mmCIF file with all atom_site columns, C-alpha atoms in Angstrom:
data_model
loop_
_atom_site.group_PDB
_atom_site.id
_atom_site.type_symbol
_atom_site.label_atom_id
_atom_site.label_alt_id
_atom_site.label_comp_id
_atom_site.label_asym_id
_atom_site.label_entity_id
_atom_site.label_seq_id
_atom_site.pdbx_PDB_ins_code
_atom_site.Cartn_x
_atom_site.Cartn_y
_atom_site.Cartn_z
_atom_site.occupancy
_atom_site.B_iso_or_equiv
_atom_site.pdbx_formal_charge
_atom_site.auth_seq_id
_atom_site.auth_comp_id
_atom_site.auth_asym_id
_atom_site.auth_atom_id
_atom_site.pdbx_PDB_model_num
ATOM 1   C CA . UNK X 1 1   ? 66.660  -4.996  -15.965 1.00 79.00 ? 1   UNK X CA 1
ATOM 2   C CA . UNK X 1 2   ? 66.612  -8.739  -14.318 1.00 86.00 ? 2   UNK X CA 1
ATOM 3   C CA . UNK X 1 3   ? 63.817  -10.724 -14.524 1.00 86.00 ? 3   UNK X CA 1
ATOM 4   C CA . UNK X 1 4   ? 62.716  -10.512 -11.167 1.00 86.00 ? 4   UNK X CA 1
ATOM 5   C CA . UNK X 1 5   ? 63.059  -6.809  -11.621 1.00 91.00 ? 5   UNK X CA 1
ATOM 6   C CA . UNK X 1 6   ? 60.856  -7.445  -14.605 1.00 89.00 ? 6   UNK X CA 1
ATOM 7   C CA . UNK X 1 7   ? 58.128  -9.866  -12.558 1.00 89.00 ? 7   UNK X CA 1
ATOM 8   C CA . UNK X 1 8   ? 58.093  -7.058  -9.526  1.00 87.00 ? 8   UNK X CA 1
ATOM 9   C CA . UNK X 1 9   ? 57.110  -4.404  -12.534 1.00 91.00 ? 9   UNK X CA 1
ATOM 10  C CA . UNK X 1 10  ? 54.843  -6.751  -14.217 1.00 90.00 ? 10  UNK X CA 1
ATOM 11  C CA . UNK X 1 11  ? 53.035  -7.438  -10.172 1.00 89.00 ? 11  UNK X CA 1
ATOM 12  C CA . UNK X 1 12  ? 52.867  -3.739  -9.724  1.00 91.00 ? 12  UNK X CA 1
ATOM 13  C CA . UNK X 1 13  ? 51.149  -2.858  -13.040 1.00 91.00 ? 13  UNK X CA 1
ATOM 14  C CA . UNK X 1 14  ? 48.608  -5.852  -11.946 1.00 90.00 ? 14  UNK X CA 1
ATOM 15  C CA . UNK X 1 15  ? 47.905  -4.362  -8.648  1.00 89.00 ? 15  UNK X CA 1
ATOM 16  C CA . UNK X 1 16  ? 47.433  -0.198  -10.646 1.00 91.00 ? 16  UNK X CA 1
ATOM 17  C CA . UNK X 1 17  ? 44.802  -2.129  -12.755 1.00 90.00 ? 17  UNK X CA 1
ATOM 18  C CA . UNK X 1 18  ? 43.350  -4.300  -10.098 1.00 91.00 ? 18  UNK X CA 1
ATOM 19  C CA . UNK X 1 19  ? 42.978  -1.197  -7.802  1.00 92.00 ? 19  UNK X CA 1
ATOM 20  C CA . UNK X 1 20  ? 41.649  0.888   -10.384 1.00 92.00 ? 20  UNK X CA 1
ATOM 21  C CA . UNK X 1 21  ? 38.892  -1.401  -11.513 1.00 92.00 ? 21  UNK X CA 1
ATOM 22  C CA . UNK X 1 22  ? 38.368  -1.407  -7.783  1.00 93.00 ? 22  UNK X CA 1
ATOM 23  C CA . UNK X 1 23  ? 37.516  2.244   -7.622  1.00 94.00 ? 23  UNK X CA 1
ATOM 24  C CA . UNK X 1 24  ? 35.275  1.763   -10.719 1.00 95.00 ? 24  UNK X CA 1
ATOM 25  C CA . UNK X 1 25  ? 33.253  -0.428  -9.396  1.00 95.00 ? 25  UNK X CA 1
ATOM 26  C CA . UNK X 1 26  ? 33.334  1.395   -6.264  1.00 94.00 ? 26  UNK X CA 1
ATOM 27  C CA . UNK X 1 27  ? 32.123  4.447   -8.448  1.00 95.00 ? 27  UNK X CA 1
ATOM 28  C CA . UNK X 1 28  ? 29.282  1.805   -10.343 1.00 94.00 ? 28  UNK X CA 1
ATOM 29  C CA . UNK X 1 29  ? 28.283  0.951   -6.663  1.00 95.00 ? 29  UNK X CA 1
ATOM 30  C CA . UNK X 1 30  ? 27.849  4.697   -5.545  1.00 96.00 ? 30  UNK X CA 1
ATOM 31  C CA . UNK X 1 31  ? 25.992  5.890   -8.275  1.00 96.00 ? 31  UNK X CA 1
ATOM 32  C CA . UNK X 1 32  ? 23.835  2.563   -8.280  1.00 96.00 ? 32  UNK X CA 1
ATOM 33  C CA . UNK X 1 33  ? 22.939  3.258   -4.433  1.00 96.00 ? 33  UNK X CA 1
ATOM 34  C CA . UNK X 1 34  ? 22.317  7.217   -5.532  1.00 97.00 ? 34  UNK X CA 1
ATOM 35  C CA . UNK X 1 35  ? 19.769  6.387   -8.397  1.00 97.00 ? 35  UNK X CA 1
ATOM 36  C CA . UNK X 1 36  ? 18.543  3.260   -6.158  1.00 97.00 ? 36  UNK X CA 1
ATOM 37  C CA . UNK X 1 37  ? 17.241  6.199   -3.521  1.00 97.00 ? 37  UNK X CA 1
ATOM 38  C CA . UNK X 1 38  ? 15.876  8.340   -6.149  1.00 97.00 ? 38  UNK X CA 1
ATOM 39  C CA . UNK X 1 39  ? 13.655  5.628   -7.889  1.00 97.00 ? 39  UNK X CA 1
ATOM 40  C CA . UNK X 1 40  ? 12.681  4.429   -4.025  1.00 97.00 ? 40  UNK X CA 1
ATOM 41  C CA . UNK X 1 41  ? 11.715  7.882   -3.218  1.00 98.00 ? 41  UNK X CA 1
ATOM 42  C CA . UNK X 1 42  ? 9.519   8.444   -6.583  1.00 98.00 ? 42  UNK X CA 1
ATOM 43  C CA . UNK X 1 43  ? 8.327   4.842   -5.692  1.00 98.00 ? 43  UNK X CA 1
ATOM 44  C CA . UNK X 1 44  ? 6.824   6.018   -2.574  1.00 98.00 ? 44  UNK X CA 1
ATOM 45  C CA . UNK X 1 45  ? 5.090   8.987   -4.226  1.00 98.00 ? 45  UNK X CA 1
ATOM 46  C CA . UNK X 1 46  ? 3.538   7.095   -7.128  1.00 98.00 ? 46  UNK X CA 1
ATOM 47  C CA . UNK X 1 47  ? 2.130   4.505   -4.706  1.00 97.00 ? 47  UNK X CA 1
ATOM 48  C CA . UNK X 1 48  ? 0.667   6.984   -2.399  1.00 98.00 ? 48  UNK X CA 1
ATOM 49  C CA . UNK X 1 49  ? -0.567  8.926   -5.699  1.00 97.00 ? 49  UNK X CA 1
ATOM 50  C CA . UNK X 1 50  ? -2.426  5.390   -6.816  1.00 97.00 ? 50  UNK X CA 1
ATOM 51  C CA . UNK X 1 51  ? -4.360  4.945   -3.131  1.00 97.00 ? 51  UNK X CA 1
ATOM 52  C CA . UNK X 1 52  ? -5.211  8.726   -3.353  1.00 97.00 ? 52  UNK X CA 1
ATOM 53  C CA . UNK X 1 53  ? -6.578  7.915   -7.193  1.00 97.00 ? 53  UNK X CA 1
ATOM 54  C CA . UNK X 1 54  ? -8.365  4.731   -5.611  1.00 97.00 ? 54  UNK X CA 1
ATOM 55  C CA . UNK X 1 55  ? -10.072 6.804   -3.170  1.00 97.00 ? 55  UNK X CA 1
ATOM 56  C CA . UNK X 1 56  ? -11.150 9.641   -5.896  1.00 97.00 ? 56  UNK X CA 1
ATOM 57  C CA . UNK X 1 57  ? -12.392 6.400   -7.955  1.00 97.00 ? 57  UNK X CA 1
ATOM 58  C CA . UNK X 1 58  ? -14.277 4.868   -5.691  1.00 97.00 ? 58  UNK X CA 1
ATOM 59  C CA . UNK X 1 59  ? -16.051 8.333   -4.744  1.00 98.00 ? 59  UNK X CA 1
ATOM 60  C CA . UNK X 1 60  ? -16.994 9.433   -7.730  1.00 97.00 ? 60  UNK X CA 1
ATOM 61  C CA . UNK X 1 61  ? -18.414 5.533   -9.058  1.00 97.00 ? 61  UNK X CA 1
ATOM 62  C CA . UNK X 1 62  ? -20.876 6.435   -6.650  1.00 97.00 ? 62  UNK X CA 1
ATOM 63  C CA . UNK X 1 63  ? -21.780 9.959   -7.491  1.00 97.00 ? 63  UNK X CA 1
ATOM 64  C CA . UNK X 1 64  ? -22.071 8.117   -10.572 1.00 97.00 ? 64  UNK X CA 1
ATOM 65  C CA . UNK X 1 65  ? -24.102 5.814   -9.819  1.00 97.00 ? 65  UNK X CA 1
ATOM 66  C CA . UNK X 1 66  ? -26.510 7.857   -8.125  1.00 97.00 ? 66  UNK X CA 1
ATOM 67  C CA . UNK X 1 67  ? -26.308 10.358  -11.605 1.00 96.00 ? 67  UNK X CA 1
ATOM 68  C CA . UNK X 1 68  ? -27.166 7.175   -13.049 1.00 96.00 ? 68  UNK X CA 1
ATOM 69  C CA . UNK X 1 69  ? -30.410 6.038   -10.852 1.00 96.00 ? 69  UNK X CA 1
ATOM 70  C CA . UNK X 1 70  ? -31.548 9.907   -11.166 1.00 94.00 ? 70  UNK X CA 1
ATOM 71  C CA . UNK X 1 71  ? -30.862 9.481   -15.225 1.00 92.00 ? 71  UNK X CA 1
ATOM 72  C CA . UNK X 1 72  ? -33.031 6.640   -15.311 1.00 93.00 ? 72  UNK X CA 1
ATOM 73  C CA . UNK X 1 73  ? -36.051 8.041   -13.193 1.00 93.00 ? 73  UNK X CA 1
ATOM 74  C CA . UNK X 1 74  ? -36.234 11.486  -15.152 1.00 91.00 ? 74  UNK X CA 1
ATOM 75  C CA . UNK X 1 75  ? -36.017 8.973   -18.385 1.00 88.00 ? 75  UNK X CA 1
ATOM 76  C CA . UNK X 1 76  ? -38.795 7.119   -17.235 1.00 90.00 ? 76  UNK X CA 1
ATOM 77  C CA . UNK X 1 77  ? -40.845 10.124  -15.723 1.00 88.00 ? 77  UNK X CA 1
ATOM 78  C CA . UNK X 1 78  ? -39.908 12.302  -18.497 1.00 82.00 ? 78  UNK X CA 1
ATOM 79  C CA . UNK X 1 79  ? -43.524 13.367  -18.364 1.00 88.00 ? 79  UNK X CA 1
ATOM 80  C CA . UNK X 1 80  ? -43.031 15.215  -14.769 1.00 90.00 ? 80  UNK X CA 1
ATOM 81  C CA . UNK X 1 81  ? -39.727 16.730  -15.355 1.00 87.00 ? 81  UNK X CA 1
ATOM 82  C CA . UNK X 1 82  ? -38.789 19.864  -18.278 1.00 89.00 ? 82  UNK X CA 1
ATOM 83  C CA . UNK X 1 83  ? -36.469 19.371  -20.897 1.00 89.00 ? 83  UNK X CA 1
ATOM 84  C CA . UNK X 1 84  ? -33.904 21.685  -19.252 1.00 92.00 ? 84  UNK X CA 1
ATOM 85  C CA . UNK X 1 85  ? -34.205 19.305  -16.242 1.00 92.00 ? 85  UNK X CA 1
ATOM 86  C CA . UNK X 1 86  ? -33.452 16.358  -18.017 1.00 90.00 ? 86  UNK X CA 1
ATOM 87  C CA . UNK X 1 87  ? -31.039 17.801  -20.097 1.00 94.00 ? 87  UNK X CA 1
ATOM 88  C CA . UNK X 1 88  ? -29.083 19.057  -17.207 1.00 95.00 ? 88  UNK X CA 1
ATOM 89  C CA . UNK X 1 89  ? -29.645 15.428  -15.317 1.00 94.00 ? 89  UNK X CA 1
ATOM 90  C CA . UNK X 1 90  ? -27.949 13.925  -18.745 1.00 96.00 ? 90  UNK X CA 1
ATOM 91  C CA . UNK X 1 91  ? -25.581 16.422  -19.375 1.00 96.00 ? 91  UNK X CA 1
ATOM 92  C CA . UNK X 1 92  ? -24.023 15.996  -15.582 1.00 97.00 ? 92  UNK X CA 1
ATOM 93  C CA . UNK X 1 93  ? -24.584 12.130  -15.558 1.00 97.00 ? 93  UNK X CA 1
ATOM 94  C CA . UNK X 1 94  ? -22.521 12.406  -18.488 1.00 97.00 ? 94  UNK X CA 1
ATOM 95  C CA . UNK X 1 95  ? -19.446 14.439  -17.489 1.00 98.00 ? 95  UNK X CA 1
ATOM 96  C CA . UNK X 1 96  ? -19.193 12.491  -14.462 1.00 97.00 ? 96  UNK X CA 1
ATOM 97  C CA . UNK X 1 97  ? -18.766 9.441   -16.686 1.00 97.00 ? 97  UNK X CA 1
ATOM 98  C CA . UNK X 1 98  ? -16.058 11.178  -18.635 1.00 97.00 ? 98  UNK X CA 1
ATOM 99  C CA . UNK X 1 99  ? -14.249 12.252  -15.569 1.00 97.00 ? 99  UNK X CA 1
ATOM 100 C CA . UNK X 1 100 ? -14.269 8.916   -14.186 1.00 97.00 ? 100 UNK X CA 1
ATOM 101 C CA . UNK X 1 101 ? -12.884 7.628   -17.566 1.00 97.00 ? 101 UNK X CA 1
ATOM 102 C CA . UNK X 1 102 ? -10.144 9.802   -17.065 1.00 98.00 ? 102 UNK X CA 1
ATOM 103 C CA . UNK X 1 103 ? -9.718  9.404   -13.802 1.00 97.00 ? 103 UNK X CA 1
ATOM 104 C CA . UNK X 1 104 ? -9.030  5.663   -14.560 1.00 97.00 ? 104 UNK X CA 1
ATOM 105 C CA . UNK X 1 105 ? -6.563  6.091   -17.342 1.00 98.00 ? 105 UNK X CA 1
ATOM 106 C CA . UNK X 1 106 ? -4.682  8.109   -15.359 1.00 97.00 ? 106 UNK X CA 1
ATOM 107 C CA . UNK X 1 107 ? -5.272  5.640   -12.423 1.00 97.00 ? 107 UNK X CA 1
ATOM 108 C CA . UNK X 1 108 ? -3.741  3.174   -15.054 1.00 97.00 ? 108 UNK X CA 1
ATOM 109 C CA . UNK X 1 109 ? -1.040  4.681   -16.166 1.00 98.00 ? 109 UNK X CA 1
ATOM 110 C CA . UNK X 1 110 ? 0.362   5.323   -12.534 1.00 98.00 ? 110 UNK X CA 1
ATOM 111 C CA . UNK X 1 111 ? 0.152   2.006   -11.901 1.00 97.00 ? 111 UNK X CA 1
ATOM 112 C CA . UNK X 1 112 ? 2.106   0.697   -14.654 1.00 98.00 ? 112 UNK X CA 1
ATOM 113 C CA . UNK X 1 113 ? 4.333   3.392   -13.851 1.00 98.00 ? 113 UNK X CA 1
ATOM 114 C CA . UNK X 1 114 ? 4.773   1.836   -10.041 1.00 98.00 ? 114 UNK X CA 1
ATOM 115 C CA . UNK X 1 115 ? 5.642   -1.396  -11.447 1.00 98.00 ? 115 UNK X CA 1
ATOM 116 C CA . UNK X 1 116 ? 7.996   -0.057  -13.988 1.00 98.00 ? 116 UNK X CA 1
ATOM 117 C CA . UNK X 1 117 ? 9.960   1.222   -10.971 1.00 98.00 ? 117 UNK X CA 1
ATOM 118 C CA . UNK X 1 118 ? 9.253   -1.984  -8.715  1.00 98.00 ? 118 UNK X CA 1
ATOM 119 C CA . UNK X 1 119 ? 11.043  -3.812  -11.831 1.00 98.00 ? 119 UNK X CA 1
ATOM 120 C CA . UNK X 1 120 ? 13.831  -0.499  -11.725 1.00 97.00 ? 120 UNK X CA 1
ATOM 121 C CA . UNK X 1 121 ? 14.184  -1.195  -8.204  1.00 97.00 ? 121 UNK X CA 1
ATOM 122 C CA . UNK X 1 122 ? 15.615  -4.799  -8.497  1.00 97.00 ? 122 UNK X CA 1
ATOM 123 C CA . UNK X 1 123 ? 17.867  -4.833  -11.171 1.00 96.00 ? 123 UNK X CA 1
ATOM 124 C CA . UNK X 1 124 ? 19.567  -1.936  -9.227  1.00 96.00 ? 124 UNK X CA 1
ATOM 125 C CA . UNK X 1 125 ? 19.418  -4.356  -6.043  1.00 96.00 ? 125 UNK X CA 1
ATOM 126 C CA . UNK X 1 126 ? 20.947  -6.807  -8.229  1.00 96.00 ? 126 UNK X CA 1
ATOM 127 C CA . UNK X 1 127 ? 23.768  -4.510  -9.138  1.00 95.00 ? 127 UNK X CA 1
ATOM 128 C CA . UNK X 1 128 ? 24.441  -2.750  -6.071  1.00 95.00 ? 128 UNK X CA 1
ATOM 129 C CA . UNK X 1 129 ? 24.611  -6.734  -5.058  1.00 95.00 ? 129 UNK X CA 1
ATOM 130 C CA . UNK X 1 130 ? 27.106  -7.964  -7.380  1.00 95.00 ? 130 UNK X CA 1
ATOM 131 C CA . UNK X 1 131 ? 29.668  -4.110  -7.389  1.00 94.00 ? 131 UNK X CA 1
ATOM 132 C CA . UNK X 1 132 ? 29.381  -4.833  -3.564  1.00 94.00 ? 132 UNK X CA 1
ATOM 133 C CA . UNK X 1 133 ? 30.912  -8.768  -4.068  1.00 95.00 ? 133 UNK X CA 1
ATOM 134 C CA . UNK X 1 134 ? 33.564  -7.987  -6.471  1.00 93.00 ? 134 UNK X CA 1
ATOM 135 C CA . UNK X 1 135 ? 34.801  -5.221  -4.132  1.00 93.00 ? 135 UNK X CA 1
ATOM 136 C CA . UNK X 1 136 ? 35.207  -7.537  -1.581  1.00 93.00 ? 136 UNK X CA 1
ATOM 137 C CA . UNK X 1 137 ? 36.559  -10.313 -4.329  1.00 92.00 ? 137 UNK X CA 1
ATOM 138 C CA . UNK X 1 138 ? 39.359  -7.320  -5.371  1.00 91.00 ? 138 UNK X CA 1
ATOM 139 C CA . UNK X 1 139 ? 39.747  -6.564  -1.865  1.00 91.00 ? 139 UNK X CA 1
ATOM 140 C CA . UNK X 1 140 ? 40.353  -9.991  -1.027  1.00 90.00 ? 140 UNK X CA 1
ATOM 141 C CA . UNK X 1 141 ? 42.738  -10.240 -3.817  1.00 86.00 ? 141 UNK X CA 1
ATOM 142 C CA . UNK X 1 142 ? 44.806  -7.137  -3.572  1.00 85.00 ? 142 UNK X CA 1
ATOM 143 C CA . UNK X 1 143 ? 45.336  -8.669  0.684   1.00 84.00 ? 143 UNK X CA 1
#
């Protein structure tokens, strides 16, 4: 074998690896762009999930609120009202607290779940970003 029969096998096995990291990074690209739509879609839910929890919030602070201002004028009436009455005033003041506790964790927790996927979101940008500029590096390259 002559040496430029040596260089022309040595060029072609360049180009086999060249092209094939192409198609991996094609593949990184696809599947980056795939997952990218997935986490977007979820995204969307989670934020529509937090205004809907917003909205259940802010209703039942007030039902609370008003529990709360009926709490506090059987308290200071207790003289006009039966024990079952103020029981039952106490009793529902008081599982409307713990549901809006709850309410608010979860209200929490779907929040940091929205930014976990905001932060998701742009690092697969990012890497959709740079597969997309080496292909067209390796493109440029293999021309």
């Amino acid at each position: 074998m002559s040496d430029v029969q040596k260089l022309d096998h040595i060029i072609e096995e360049m180009i086999d690896v060249v092209e094939n990291s192409k198609e991996e990074i094609i593949h990184i690209s696809e599947t980056a762009r795939q997952e990218h739509d997935t986490l977007l879609a979820e995204l969307v839910d989670t934020k529509e999930k937090v205004l809907r929890y917003i909205e259940k919030g802010d209703q039942l602070e007030r039902i609370v609120r008003a529990s709360r201002r009926r709490l506090s004028e059987v308290s200071k009436n207790f003289d006009k009202y039966s024990e079952k009455e103020i029981r039952e005033v106490y009793e529902n003041t008081h599982r409307l607290q713990t549901e809006l506790a709850m309410l608010s964790q979860e209200e929490k927790a779907l929040r940091l779940k929205r930014d976990d996927l905001e932060r998701r979101l742009i690092a697969l940008n990012y890497t959709i970003e740079r597969a997309t500029g080496l292909t067209r590096k390796i493109s440029a390259v293999l021309t």
